[in-house]
Coordinates of C-alpha atoms and ligand atoms in Angstrom, one line a residue:
M1 CA -34.8 42.3 -37.3
T2 CA -31.2 41.9 -36.2
I3 CA -28.3 42.7 -38.6
R4 CA -25.2 40.7 -37.6
R5 CA -21.8 39.9 -39.0
L6 CA -21.7 36.4 -40.4
P7 CA -19.2 34.0 -38.9
E8 CA -16.0 33.6 -41.0
T9 CA -16.8 30.0 -42.0
L10 CA -20.1 31.0 -43.4
V11 CA -18.6 34.0 -45.3
N12 CA -16.0 31.6 -46.8
R13 CA -18.7 29.2 -47.8
I14 CA -20.6 31.9 -49.5
A15 CA -17.5 33.0 -51.4
A16 CA -16.8 29.4 -52.2
G17 CA -20.0 29.3 -54.1
E18 CA -18.5 31.5 -56.8
V19 CA -14.9 30.3 -56.7
V20 CA -15.3 26.6 -56.3
E21 CA -18.0 25.4 -58.6
R22 CA -16.6 21.9 -59.3
P23 CA -13.4 19.9 -59.1
A24 CA -12.1 21.7 -62.2
S25 CA -12.3 25.0 -60.5
I26 CA -10.2 23.7 -57.6
V27 CA -7.7 22.3 -60.1
K28 CA -7.6 25.7 -61.8
E29 CA -7.0 27.7 -58.6
L30 CA -4.3 25.3 -57.3
V31 CA -2.4 25.0 -60.6
E32 CA -2.5 28.8 -60.9
N33 CA -1.1 29.1 -57.4
S34 CA 1.7 26.7 -58.4
L35 CA 2.5 28.7 -61.6
D36 CA 2.5 31.9 -59.5
A37 CA 4.9 30.3 -57.1
G38 CA 7.4 29.7 -60.0
A39 CA 6.9 26.0 -60.4
R40 CA 8.6 24.2 -63.3
R41 CA 6.8 20.9 -62.7
I42 CA 3.2 20.4 -61.7
E43 CA 1.4 17.2 -61.0
V44 CA -2.3 16.9 -60.5
T45 CA -4.0 13.8 -59.2
L46 CA -7.8 13.2 -59.2
R47 CA -9.8 10.4 -57.5
D48 CA -13.4 9.8 -58.3
G49 CA -13.4 12.8 -60.7
G50 CA -12.0 15.0 -57.9
R51 CA -14.8 14.4 -55.5
A52 CA -12.7 12.1 -53.3
L53 CA -9.4 13.8 -53.9
V54 CA -7.7 16.7 -55.8
A55 CA -4.0 16.9 -55.2
V56 CA -1.6 19.4 -56.8
V57 CA 2.1 19.0 -56.2
D58 CA 4.7 21.6 -57.4
D59 CA 8.3 22.4 -57.1
G60 CA 7.7 26.1 -56.6
G61 CA 8.8 28.6 -54.0
G62 CA 6.7 27.1 -51.2
M63 CA 5.5 28.7 -47.9
A64 CA 7.1 28.9 -44.5
A65 CA 5.2 27.7 -41.4
E66 CA 3.9 31.2 -40.5
E67 CA 2.8 31.8 -44.1
L68 CA 0.7 28.6 -44.1
A69 CA -1.8 30.0 -41.6
L70 CA -2.0 33.3 -43.5
A71 CA -2.5 31.6 -46.8
V72 CA -5.8 30.1 -45.7
E73 CA -7.1 33.3 -44.3
R74 CA -9.6 35.2 -46.4
H75 CA -8.2 38.1 -48.5
A76 CA -4.6 37.2 -47.6
T77 CA -2.3 37.2 -50.6
S78 CA 1.3 37.7 -51.4
K79 CA 0.5 38.9 -54.9
L80 CA -0.4 42.5 -54.5
P81 CA 2.7 43.9 -52.8
D82 CA 1.9 47.5 -53.8
D83 CA -1.8 47.3 -53.1
D84 CA -2.1 47.9 -56.8
L85 CA -5.1 46.4 -58.7
V86 CA -4.2 48.2 -61.9
R87 CA -1.0 46.3 -62.7
I88 CA -1.8 42.6 -62.1
T89 CA 0.9 40.3 -63.4
S90 CA 0.1 37.1 -61.5
L91 CA -2.8 34.6 -62.1
G92 CA -4.1 35.0 -58.6
F93 CA -4.6 38.2 -56.6
R94 CA -7.9 37.9 -54.7
G95 CA -6.7 35.8 -51.8
E96 CA -9.9 33.8 -51.7
A97 CA -9.2 30.4 -53.3
L98 CA -7.6 28.5 -50.3
P99 CA -10.0 29.8 -47.7
S100 CA -13.0 29.0 -50.0
I101 CA -11.7 25.5 -50.7
G102 CA -11.0 25.0 -47.0
A103 CA -14.6 26.0 -46.2
V104 CA -16.2 23.3 -48.4
G105 CA -13.8 20.4 -48.2
R106 CA -10.8 19.0 -46.2
L107 CA -7.8 21.0 -47.3
T108 CA -4.2 20.1 -46.4
L109 CA -1.3 22.3 -47.3
T110 CA 2.2 20.8 -47.0
S111 CA 5.0 23.1 -48.0
R112 CA 8.7 23.7 -47.8
P113 CA 10.5 26.8 -49.2
P114 CA 13.9 26.3 -50.7
G115 CA 16.6 26.4 -48.0
A116 CA 14.2 25.6 -45.2
D117 CA 15.3 22.6 -43.1
A118 CA 11.8 21.2 -42.7
A119 CA 8.4 21.1 -44.2
W120 CA 5.2 22.2 -42.4
S121 CA 1.7 21.1 -42.9
L122 CA -1.7 22.7 -42.1
T123 CA -5.2 21.4 -42.4
V124 CA -8.5 23.2 -42.8
E125 CA -11.7 21.1 -42.5
G126 CA -15.0 22.7 -43.3
G127 CA -13.6 26.0 -42.3
R128 CA -11.9 24.9 -39.1
V129 CA -8.2 25.8 -39.2
G130 CA -5.9 23.4 -37.5
K131 CA -2.4 24.0 -36.1
P132 CA 0.7 23.9 -38.3
A133 CA 2.7 20.7 -37.7
P134 CA 6.1 19.6 -39.0
A135 CA 5.9 17.2 -42.0
A136 CA 8.2 15.5 -44.5
H137 CA 8.2 17.1 -48.0
P138 CA 10.7 18.1 -50.5
T139 CA 11.0 21.8 -51.7
G140 CA 7.7 22.9 -53.0
T141 CA 4.1 22.6 -52.1
R142 CA 1.5 19.8 -52.0
V143 CA -2.1 20.8 -51.7
E144 CA -4.7 18.1 -51.1
V145 CA -8.4 18.5 -51.1
R146 CA -10.4 15.6 -49.9
D147 CA -14.2 15.0 -49.6
L148 CA -15.1 18.0 -51.7
F149 CA -18.4 19.7 -50.7
Y150 CA -18.8 17.4 -47.6
A151 CA -19.5 20.6 -45.7
T152 CA -22.0 21.9 -48.3
P153 CA -23.9 18.8 -49.5
A154 CA -26.2 20.8 -51.7
R155 CA -23.4 21.3 -54.1
L156 CA -22.7 17.6 -54.3
K157 CA -25.9 17.1 -56.2
F158 CA -24.6 19.3 -59.0
L159 CA -21.5 17.3 -59.7
K160 CA -21.6 15.3 -62.9
A161 CA -20.2 11.8 -63.4
P162 CA -16.6 11.4 -62.4
R163 CA -15.6 11.0 -66.1
T164 CA -17.2 14.3 -67.0
E165 CA -15.6 16.1 -64.0
T166 CA -12.2 14.6 -65.0
Q167 CA -12.6 15.9 -68.5
N168 CA -13.4 19.4 -67.2
A169 CA -10.3 19.3 -65.0
L170 CA -8.2 18.0 -68.0
D171 CA -9.5 20.9 -70.1
V172 CA -8.4 23.4 -67.4
V173 CA -4.9 22.0 -67.2
K174 CA -4.6 21.8 -71.0
R175 CA -5.5 25.5 -71.2
L176 CA -3.0 26.5 -68.6
A177 CA -0.3 24.3 -70.1
M178 CA -0.7 25.9 -73.5
A179 CA 0.3 29.2 -72.0
R180 CA 3.3 27.7 -70.3
P181 CA 5.2 25.3 -72.5
D182 CA 8.3 25.7 -70.2
V183 CA 6.5 24.0 -67.4
A184 CA 6.0 20.2 -67.1
F185 CA 2.4 19.1 -66.4
T186 CA 1.0 15.7 -65.4
L187 CA -2.6 14.8 -64.7
M188 CA -3.2 11.5 -63.0
D189 CA -6.7 10.2 -63.1
E190 CA -6.8 7.4 -60.5
T191 CA -3.6 5.6 -61.5
R192 CA -3.6 6.5 -65.2
A193 CA -1.8 9.4 -66.7
A194 CA -4.5 11.3 -68.6
L195 CA -2.0 14.0 -69.6
R196 CA 1.8 14.1 -69.5
L197 CA 3.6 17.1 -71.0
A198 CA 7.3 17.5 -71.0
P199 CA 8.7 21.0 -70.7
V200 CA 9.7 22.6 -74.0
D201 CA 11.8 25.7 -74.3
G202 CA 12.7 28.1 -77.0
A203 CA 10.9 29.7 -79.9
A204 CA 9.5 26.4 -81.2
G205 CA 8.4 25.5 -77.8
R206 CA 4.9 26.9 -78.0
L207 CA 4.0 25.1 -81.3
E208 CA 5.5 21.9 -79.9
R209 CA 3.3 22.2 -76.8
L210 CA 0.2 23.1 -78.9
A211 CA 0.9 20.0 -81.0
A212 CA 1.2 17.9 -77.9
I213 CA -2.2 19.1 -76.7
L214 CA -4.2 19.7 -79.8
G215 CA -2.6 17.0 -82.0
R216 CA 0.0 17.0 -84.8
D217 CA -2.8 17.8 -87.2
F218 CA -3.1 21.2 -85.7
A219 CA 0.5 22.0 -86.0
E220 CA 0.5 20.9 -89.7
N221 CA -2.6 22.8 -90.5
A222 CA -2.0 26.1 -88.8
V223 CA -0.2 29.3 -89.6
A224 CA 1.8 31.4 -87.2
V225 CA 0.1 34.7 -86.2
E226 CA 2.2 37.7 -85.2
A227 CA 0.8 41.2 -85.1
A228 CA 1.3 44.3 -82.9
R229 CA -0.3 47.6 -82.5
E230 CA 0.5 50.3 -79.9
R231 CA 0.8 48.5 -76.6
L232 CA -0.8 45.3 -77.9
A233 CA 0.8 42.2 -79.2
L234 CA -0.9 39.1 -80.7
T235 CA 0.9 35.8 -81.3
G236 CA -0.1 32.2 -81.6
H237 CA -1.3 29.8 -84.2
A238 CA -4.4 29.8 -86.3
G239 CA -5.8 26.7 -88.0
L240 CA -6.4 26.8 -91.8
P241 CA -10.0 27.3 -92.7
T242 CA -10.3 23.8 -94.0
F243 CA -9.2 22.5 -90.6
N244 CA -12.5 23.4 -88.9
R245 CA -14.8 22.1 -86.2
P246 CA -18.5 22.0 -85.6
T247 CA -18.3 24.1 -82.4
A248 CA -16.2 26.9 -81.1
A249 CA -14.8 24.7 -78.3
S250 CA -11.4 24.5 -79.9
Q251 CA -10.7 28.2 -79.6
Y252 CA -8.1 28.8 -77.0
L253 CA -7.6 32.5 -76.1
F254 CA -5.2 33.9 -73.6
V255 CA -4.7 37.4 -72.2
N256 CA -1.3 38.0 -70.6
G257 CA -0.9 34.2 -70.2
R258 CA -4.3 33.8 -68.6
P259 CA -6.8 31.5 -70.3
V260 CA -10.0 33.5 -70.9
R261 CA -13.5 32.9 -72.4
D262 CA -14.3 36.2 -73.7
R263 CA -17.1 37.2 -76.1
L264 CA -15.2 40.1 -77.6
L265 CA -12.2 37.9 -78.5
Q266 CA -14.4 35.1 -79.8
G267 CA -16.4 37.6 -81.9
A268 CA -13.2 38.9 -83.4
V269 CA -12.0 35.4 -84.4
R270 CA -15.4 34.7 -86.0
A271 CA -15.1 37.9 -88.0
A272 CA -11.6 37.1 -89.2
Y273 CA -12.7 33.8 -90.6
M274 CA -16.1 34.9 -91.8
D275 CA -15.1 34.9 -95.5
F276 CA -13.5 31.4 -95.3
L277 CA -15.9 29.4 -93.3
A278 CA -19.5 28.3 -93.4
R279 CA -21.5 29.7 -90.6
D280 CA -21.8 26.5 -88.6
R281 CA -18.1 25.7 -88.8
H282 CA -15.5 27.1 -86.4
P283 CA -11.7 27.4 -86.7
V284 CA -9.2 26.0 -84.3
V285 CA -7.0 28.7 -82.9
A286 CA -4.6 29.3 -80.0
L287 CA -4.1 33.0 -79.6
F288 CA -2.1 34.9 -77.1
L289 CA -2.7 38.5 -76.5
D290 CA -0.3 40.5 -74.5
V291 CA -1.6 43.8 -73.2
A292 CA 0.0 46.4 -70.9
P293 CA -1.5 45.3 -67.5
E294 CA -3.1 48.7 -67.0
D295 CA -5.0 48.4 -70.2
V296 CA -6.9 45.3 -69.1
D297 CA -9.1 44.6 -66.1
V298 CA -9.0 41.0 -65.0
N299 CA -11.0 41.6 -61.8
V300 CA -14.3 41.1 -63.4
H301 CA -15.4 37.7 -62.1
P302 CA -14.3 35.6 -59.1
A303 CA -13.2 32.8 -61.5
K304 CA -11.1 35.4 -63.5
A305 CA -12.2 34.0 -66.8
E306 CA -13.5 37.2 -68.2
V307 CA -11.6 40.4 -68.9
R308 CA -12.4 44.0 -69.8
F309 CA -10.2 46.0 -72.2
R310 CA -9.7 49.7 -72.0
D311 CA -9.9 49.9 -75.8
A312 CA -12.0 47.0 -77.0
G313 CA -12.0 48.3 -80.6
L314 CA -8.3 48.3 -80.8
V315 CA -8.1 44.7 -79.6
R316 CA -10.8 43.5 -82.0
G317 CA -9.1 45.3 -84.9
L318 CA -5.7 43.7 -84.1
I319 CA -7.2 40.2 -84.0
V320 CA -9.2 40.5 -87.2
S321 CA -6.3 42.0 -89.2
G322 CA -3.7 39.8 -87.6
L323 CA -5.6 36.6 -88.4
R324 CA -6.5 37.7 -91.9
H325 CA -3.0 38.7 -92.7
A326 CA -1.6 35.4 -91.3
L327 CA -4.1 33.3 -93.3
A328 CA -3.4 35.2 -96.5
S329 CA 0.3 35.7 -96.5
A330 CA 1.8 32.6 -95.0
G331 CA 4.9 32.5 -97.3
H332 CA 4.8 29.8 -99.9
R333 CA 1.5 28.5 -98.6
A334 CA -0.2 31.7 -99.7
S335 CA -1.6 30.2 -102.9
T336 CA -2.7 27.1 -101.2
T337 CA -4.2 29.2 -98.5
V338 CA -6.3 31.1 -101.1
A339 CA -7.4 27.8 -102.6
L340 CA -8.1 26.4 -99.3
A341 CA -10.0 29.4 -98.3
A342 CA -12.2 28.8 -101.3
L343 CA -12.3 25.1 -100.4
G344 CA -13.6 26.2 -97.1
A345 CA -16.6 27.3 -99.0
F346 CA -17.3 23.8 -100.3
R347 CA -20.3 22.8 -98.2
P348 CA -20.7 19.3 -97.0
G349 CA -23.9 18.1 -98.5
S350 CA -27.0 18.7 -96.5
L351 CA -29.6 17.8 -99.0
P352 CA -33.1 17.6 -97.7
Y353 CA -34.1 14.3 -99.2
A354 CA -36.9 13.9 -101.6
S355 CA -36.8 17.6 -102.1
R356 CA -36.2 19.2 -105.4
G357 CA -34.6 22.5 -106.1
P358 CA -37.0 25.3 -107.0
S359 CA -38.0 25.5 -110.6
R360 CA -35.7 27.8 -112.3
P361 CA -35.7 29.2 -115.7
N362 CA -34.5 26.9 -118.4
L363 CA -30.8 27.3 -118.5
G364 CA -30.4 25.6 -121.9
L365 CA -30.4 22.1 -120.4
A366 CA -33.2 20.8 -122.5
E367 CA -31.0 18.6 -124.6
E368 CA -29.5 17.0 -121.5
A369 CA -32.9 15.9 -120.3
A370 CA -32.7 13.0 -122.6
A371 CA -29.6 11.8 -120.8
Y372 CA -31.3 11.4 -117.5
Q373 CA -34.8 10.5 -118.5
A374 CA -33.7 6.9 -118.6
P375 CA -31.0 7.0 -116.0
L376 CA -31.0 3.3 -115.4
A377 CA -30.1 2.1 -118.8
G378 CA -26.7 0.6 -118.9
L379 CA -26.6 -0.2 -115.2
G380 CA -25.8 -3.8 -116.2
A381 CA -28.3 -5.6 -114.0
P382 CA -30.1 -7.9 -116.4
S383 CA -33.5 -8.1 -114.8
G384 CA -34.0 -4.8 -113.1
P385 CA -32.8 -1.4 -112.4
A386 CA -29.8 -1.3 -110.1
Y387 CA -31.3 1.7 -108.3
G388 CA -34.8 0.6 -108.4
A389 CA -37.4 3.0 -109.7
A390 CA -35.7 6.4 -109.2
P391 CA -38.3 9.1 -109.2
A392 CA -36.6 10.8 -112.0
S393 CA -36.9 7.8 -114.1
A394 CA -40.5 7.2 -113.4
E395 CA -41.8 10.1 -115.4
P396 CA -39.9 12.2 -117.9
A397 CA -38.2 15.1 -116.2
P398 CA -39.7 18.4 -117.3
A399 CA -37.0 20.2 -119.3
H400 CA -37.3 23.3 -117.3
E401 CA -36.5 21.7 -114.0
T402 CA -33.1 21.8 -112.6
Y403 CA -31.9 19.2 -110.1
P404 CA -30.3 20.1 -106.8
L405 CA -27.3 17.9 -107.6
G406 CA -27.2 19.0 -111.2
L407 CA -26.4 17.1 -114.4
A408 CA -23.3 14.8 -114.6
R409 CA -20.6 16.3 -116.8
A410 CA -17.6 14.0 -116.2
Q411 CA -16.1 11.4 -114.1
L412 CA -12.6 12.0 -112.7
H413 CA -10.1 9.3 -111.7
T414 CA -12.9 6.7 -111.9
T415 CA -13.8 8.0 -108.4
Y416 CA -15.5 11.4 -108.6
V417 CA -18.5 12.5 -110.5
V418 CA -18.6 16.2 -111.4
A419 CA -22.0 17.7 -112.0
E420 CA -23.0 21.1 -113.2
T421 CA -25.8 22.8 -111.1
A422 CA -27.8 25.9 -111.9
D423 CA -25.4 28.1 -109.9
G424 CA -22.2 26.1 -109.4
L425 CA -20.8 22.6 -109.4
V426 CA -21.0 19.5 -107.3
I427 CA -18.4 16.8 -106.9
V428 CA -19.6 13.5 -105.7
D429 CA -17.5 10.7 -104.1
Q430 CA -19.2 7.9 -106.0
H431 CA -18.2 5.2 -103.7
A432 CA -19.2 7.0 -100.5
A433 CA -22.5 8.0 -102.1
H434 CA -23.2 4.5 -103.3
E435 CA -22.3 3.0 -99.9
R436 CA -24.8 5.4 -98.3
L437 CA -27.5 4.6 -100.8
V438 CA -27.1 0.8 -100.3
Y439 CA -27.3 1.2 -96.6
E440 CA -30.4 3.5 -96.6
R441 CA -32.2 1.3 -99.2
M442 CA -31.2 -1.9 -97.3
K443 CA -32.7 -0.4 -94.1
A444 CA -35.9 0.6 -95.9
A445 CA -36.2 -2.7 -97.6
L446 CA -35.7 -4.6 -94.4
A447 CA -38.3 -2.5 -92.7
A448 CA -40.7 -3.2 -95.6
G449 CA -40.3 -6.9 -95.2
G450 CA -37.4 -8.0 -97.4
V451 CA -34.7 -7.1 -99.8
K452 CA -35.3 -7.7 -103.4
R453 CA -33.1 -10.4 -104.8
Q454 CA -31.7 -10.7 -108.2
M455 CA -31.4 -14.2 -109.5
L456 CA -28.1 -14.9 -111.2
L457 CA -28.3 -16.5 -114.7
L458 CA -25.3 -18.6 -113.8
P459 CA -24.9 -19.4 -110.1
E460 CA -21.3 -18.7 -109.1
V461 CA -19.0 -20.9 -107.0
V462 CA -16.7 -19.1 -104.7
E463 CA -13.8 -20.9 -103.1
L464 CA -13.0 -19.8 -99.5
G465 CA -10.5 -20.4 -96.8
D466 CA -10.7 -22.7 -93.8
G467 CA -13.9 -22.4 -91.9
E468 CA -15.0 -19.4 -93.9
A469 CA -17.5 -21.2 -96.0
E470 CA -19.0 -22.8 -92.9
R471 CA -19.4 -19.4 -91.3
L472 CA -21.2 -18.0 -94.3
V473 CA -23.5 -21.1 -94.6
A474 CA -24.3 -20.8 -90.9
R475 CA -25.6 -17.3 -91.6
A476 CA -27.3 -18.2 -94.9
G477 CA -30.8 -17.4 -93.5
E478 CA -29.8 -14.0 -92.4
L479 CA -27.8 -13.3 -95.5
G480 CA -30.9 -14.3 -97.5
Q481 CA -32.9 -11.6 -95.8
L482 CA -30.3 -9.2 -97.0
G483 CA -30.8 -10.4 -100.5
L484 CA -27.8 -12.7 -100.8
G485 CA -28.8 -16.3 -101.6
L486 CA -26.0 -18.9 -101.1
E487 CA -25.6 -22.5 -100.0
A488 CA -22.8 -24.9 -99.2
F489 CA -20.9 -26.3 -102.2
G490 CA -18.7 -29.2 -101.0
T491 CA -16.2 -28.2 -98.4
G492 CA -14.6 -24.7 -98.4
A493 CA -16.8 -23.3 -101.1
V494 CA -20.2 -21.7 -101.5
L495 CA -22.6 -21.5 -104.4
V496 CA -24.2 -18.0 -104.8
R497 CA -27.5 -18.0 -106.5
E498 CA -28.9 -14.6 -105.7
V499 CA -27.6 -11.1 -104.9
P500 CA -29.4 -8.0 -103.6
A501 CA -31.0 -6.3 -106.6
L502 CA -30.0 -2.9 -105.4
L503 CA -26.3 -3.6 -105.7
G504 CA -26.5 -3.6 -109.5
E505 CA -23.7 -5.4 -111.3
T506 CA -21.8 -7.1 -108.5
D507 CA -18.4 -8.5 -108.1
I508 CA -19.7 -11.6 -106.4
K509 CA -16.4 -13.3 -105.6
G510 CA -15.0 -10.2 -103.9
L511 CA -18.3 -9.6 -102.0
V512 CA -18.5 -13.2 -100.7
Q513 CA -14.8 -13.2 -99.6
D514 CA -15.1 -9.9 -97.8
L515 CA -18.3 -10.9 -96.1
A516 CA -16.6 -14.0 -94.9
H517 CA -13.8 -11.9 -93.3
E518 CA -16.4 -9.5 -91.9
L519 CA -18.2 -12.5 -90.3
A520 CA -15.0 -13.6 -88.6
E521 CA -15.2 -10.5 -86.5
V522 CA -18.8 -11.0 -85.5
D523 CA -19.6 -13.1 -82.4
G524 CA -21.6 -16.1 -83.5
A525 CA -24.5 -15.1 -81.2
E526 CA -24.7 -11.6 -82.5
P527 CA -27.4 -11.0 -85.1
L528 CA -26.0 -9.7 -88.4
A529 CA -28.6 -6.9 -88.4
T530 CA -26.7 -5.2 -85.6
R531 CA -23.8 -4.9 -88.0
L532 CA -25.9 -3.7 -90.9
A533 CA -23.9 -0.6 -91.6
A534 CA -20.7 -2.7 -91.9
V535 CA -22.3 -5.4 -93.9
C536 CA -23.8 -2.8 -96.3
S537 CA -20.4 -1.1 -96.6
T538 CA -18.9 -4.5 -97.6
M539 CA -21.7 -5.1 -100.1
A540 CA -21.4 -1.6 -101.6
C541 CA -17.7 -2.1 -102.1
H542 CA -18.6 -4.7 -104.7
G543 CA -21.7 -3.1 -106.2
S544 CA -22.0 -1.3 -109.4
V545 CA -20.7 2.1 -108.3
R546 CA -17.6 1.0 -106.4
A547 CA -14.6 3.2 -106.5
G548 CA -12.4 2.7 -109.6
R549 CA -15.3 1.7 -111.9
R550 CA -15.9 3.8 -115.0
L551 CA -19.5 5.1 -115.1
G552 CA -21.5 6.0 -118.1
Q553 CA -23.4 9.3 -118.3
A554 CA -26.7 7.6 -117.4
E555 CA -25.3 5.8 -114.5
M556 CA -23.8 9.0 -113.1
N557 CA -27.1 10.8 -113.4
A558 CA -29.0 7.9 -111.9
L559 CA -26.7 8.1 -108.9
L560 CA -27.3 11.9 -108.5
R561 CA -31.1 11.4 -108.8
Q562 CA -31.0 8.6 -106.3
M563 CA -29.0 10.7 -103.8
E564 CA -31.6 13.4 -104.1
A565 CA -34.3 10.9 -103.2
T566 CA -32.6 9.2 -100.3
P567 CA -32.5 10.3 -96.7
N568 CA -29.1 11.3 -95.3
A569 CA -27.5 10.9 -98.7
G570 CA -25.3 13.9 -98.0
Q571 CA -23.0 11.9 -95.8
C572 CA -21.4 8.5 -96.0
N573 CA -21.7 5.9 -93.3
H574 CA -18.6 7.4 -91.6
G575 CA -20.0 10.9 -91.4
R576 CA -17.9 12.3 -94.2
P577 CA -19.6 14.2 -97.0
T578 CA -20.7 12.2 -100.1
Y579 CA -20.6 15.3 -102.1
V580 CA -19.3 18.9 -101.9
E581 CA -20.8 21.9 -103.6
L582 CA -19.0 24.9 -104.9
K583 CA -21.1 27.9 -105.9
L584 CA -20.0 29.9 -109.0
A585 CA -19.4 32.8 -106.6
D586 CA -16.9 30.6 -104.8
V587 CA -15.2 29.6 -108.0
E588 CA -14.9 33.3 -108.9
R589 CA -13.4 34.0 -105.5
L590 CA -10.9 31.2 -106.2
F591 CA -9.8 33.1 -109.3
G592 CA -9.8 36.5 -107.5
R593 CA -12.7 37.7 -109.6
R594 CA -14.5 38.7 -106.4
Ligands
ADP1 P1 -4.2 34.2 -54.3 O1 -3.7 33.2 -55.3 O2 -5.2 35.0 -54.9 O3 -3.1 35.0 -53.7 P2 -4.9 31.9 -52.8 O4 -6.0 31.7 -51.7 O5 -5.0 31.1 -53.9 O6 -5.0 33.4 -53.2 O7 -3.5 31.7 -52.1 C1 -3.1 32.5 -51.0 C2 -1.7 32.6 -50.9 O8 -1.1 31.3 -50.6 C3 -1.0 33.0 -52.2 O9 -1.0 34.4 -52.3 C4 0.4 32.4 -52.0 O10 1.2 33.3 -51.3 C5 0.2 31.2 -51.2 N1 0.2 30.0 -52.0 C6 -0.9 29.3 -52.4 N2 -0.5 28.2 -53.1 C7 0.8 28.2 -53.1 C8 1.8 27.4 -53.7 N3 1.5 26.3 -54.4 N4 3.1 27.7 -53.5 C9 3.5 28.8 -52.8 N5 2.6 29.6 -52.3 C10 1.3 29.4 -52.4
MG2 MG1 -4.7 31.6 -56.0

């Protein structure tokens, strides 16, 4: 066995394994270098998702010719002037990024410090360092990385599609840009600007920058956070609980201006929102923690994304109380915040279809049973139930059973059905729910061999615009499969003889006109079935439970029972909930009783 020192190139390649995982890590290191160099303007360019080229151009302090050679040497840095790892104030400090990148790709630095009469350039290819040469470049630095991982092909295999790599790089730049609203950022993907952020100064600058990155919505639905304790300060903006997301990906956390992904901080955010959010929903926050440099260790991981706090408990406490305070006492929004916090407890429907709530003790609902034993009466369809044989209607509901979606109590604004459940209340968007039911039942009927048609007692003539009648007639066969029987009626009109039974009382004229418009969008060769969701939406708009139609008690209960028995009835065709549920405990919270 022979122990030997590895050659420098190999050492750098090994280090590169940790520092340069993918194009986004290069972007991160280079943009951090630009920020450390005092740049006010940073432009990133990617080709082929960064695999062919990553270029970062800045207008920062630059490097002189003799510094170029040092910059690509391992463990060479200008950022630890006092050899002090305890007080790190720059983003970089390890002196490994440039040599690591130069070891796995073709790296070219071109730089010119302010006042220098010329720019110099230096190339490192697969670890071989060239000689500095004069070059043309304005004040600042241009760093180019070409043919990433050409020297370590094993890594190439781990790269994702260019689009994905570009997205990752974009995310990195966005995070850094949130921390520095005073700096202009551009990210060019091939020739397209994927991101362009103007510099914004002043106190409002940060929110302005956050809005530019996270969207206006965030700015309008966030509260300012400001809290301090001992040598800690927390600032930033926290989204209202109702402004939530299905993942924690929209939580942007910074420690001394450095974007971090830190479990301690994420846990504190979760704890602060715990009372306001369902477990599977996550708030959107951008929080900036400022800590005395000696109270935090950033030298935990080569990518510098993790940190260790001297007093983790203090940090957690500050975040939890700072966020709660901000959410509770945001000036005149306080009362809406409380209401919204309760609204945050409204759960989007996630009804397991065809399931029933567990049998509960009779809550005095016996007299209501009569109201839904015949839920289909009054639905208006002359020769059959609009909702088909809903299970609830098939046999009398036992008086002691309670329904998951409860018993209808009222209709509000001819749009919402309010129902009382065993332990709370449910509000149904009647139109969204009906649309979903039509779609699901249409799918089921098509799969089972055909949609039941309802013959009209009096066929209806519908006048249409130029070409529209022809378009409909050309699709008559397909429309017939969907339960709509129509034929040509002279020029520019159709005669409707049958409608889908499941629509109930139908506004035929509106339905046919809208379908004609819908068809104008569909390519003649495209089968209608591929547009089933859209066609069903159009149909549902003119069915018996459309928005703006007053429903009777029985109709409302029929709708609830049908929702319980239909798959995916908890969400409409657009992914929005069809109903929300508020538990009594939530109502009590709303009134401060809890
Ligand atoms: P670190 O950032 O940890 O110091 P790097 O390998 O990223 O290590 O960079 C090495 C050195 O090169 C930096 O300390 C800095 O002096 C110089 N440098 C790198 N990029 C730039 C830049 N864009 N402008 C000016 N100097 C730079
Ligand atoms: Mg660096």
